[in-house]
Coordinates of C-alpha atoms in Angstrom, one line a residue:
E5 CA 9.1 21.8 6.2
R6 CA 11.8 19.7 4.4
K7 CA 10.8 17.2 2.0
L8 CA 11.4 13.6 1.7
P9 CA 13.3 12.2 -0.8
R10 CA 11.1 10.6 -3.3
R11 CA 11.8 7.2 -2.4
D12 CA 11.6 7.7 1.0
H13 CA 7.7 9.3 0.0
T14 CA 6.9 6.2 -1.9
A15 CA 7.9 4.3 1.3
A16 CA 6.4 5.8 3.2
R17 CA 2.7 5.8 1.0
E18 CA 3.0 2.2 0.5
E19 CA 3.1 2.0 4.1
V20 CA 0.1 4.1 4.7
L21 CA -1.1 2.2 2.0
I22 CA -0.3 -1.6 3.7
N23 CA -2.2 -0.2 6.9
Y24 CA -5.3 1.1 5.4
L25 CA -5.4 -3.0 3.8
L26 CA -5.6 -4.4 7.1
E27 CA -7.8 -2.3 8.4
G28 CA -9.3 -4.0 5.3
L29 CA -10.4 -1.0 3.2
S30 CA -11.6 -1.2 -0.1
N31 CA -9.1 0.4 -3.3
R32 CA -12.1 2.7 -4.0
E33 CA -11.8 3.5 0.1
I34 CA -8.5 4.2 -0.3
A35 CA -8.2 6.0 -3.1
K36 CA -10.7 8.7 -1.5
R37 CA -8.3 8.8 1.1
F38 CA -4.9 9.7 -0.8
S39 CA -7.5 11.5 -3.4
L40 CA -6.0 9.6 -6.0
A41 CA -8.0 7.1 -8.5
E42 CA -8.8 4.1 -7.8
I43 CA -6.5 2.1 -11.3
T44 CA -3.6 4.3 -9.6
V45 CA -4.0 2.8 -5.7
K46 CA -4.3 -0.4 -8.2
K47 CA -1.4 0.2 -9.8
A48 CA 0.8 0.7 -6.6
L49 CA -1.0 -1.9 -4.9
S50 CA 0.6 -3.7 -7.9
K51 CA 4.3 -2.8 -7.4
I52 CA 3.9 -3.7 -3.3
Y53 CA 2.6 -7.1 -4.6
Q54 CA 5.2 -7.4 -6.7
R55 CA 7.9 -6.4 -3.2
F56 CA 7.1 -8.8 -1.1
G57 CA 6.9 -11.7 -3.7
V58 CA 2.7 -12.1 -4.1
K59 CA 0.6 -12.5 -6.0
N60 CA -2.4 -10.0 -4.7
R61 CA -4.3 -8.5 -1.6
G62 CA -5.0 -12.2 1.1
E63 CA -1.1 -13.1 0.1
L64 CA 0.0 -9.6 1.5
L65 CA -1.8 -10.1 4.4
T66 CA -0.8 -13.4 5.0
K67 CA 2.7 -12.6 4.9
I68 CA 2.9 -9.6 6.5
T69 CA 1.0 -9.7 9.8
K70 CA 2.8 -13.4 9.7
D71 CA 6.5 -10.9 9.9
K72 CA 4.4 -9.8 12.7
K73 CA 4.3 -12.3 15.0

């Protein structure tokens, strides 16, 4: 099995995390699915917010759903 380069692995993990947000999962529920601490999920979300130029989950979801239309 080929391991993904870190960059690809991170992007894939962020995509899964965003899909969990779209499903309406809480940070705690996401943390359980990834077997991570809740603070780790919060930090990952902060990085995603910065990358998308948004300040919070609501803005991110609005931006993502607009872009899909």
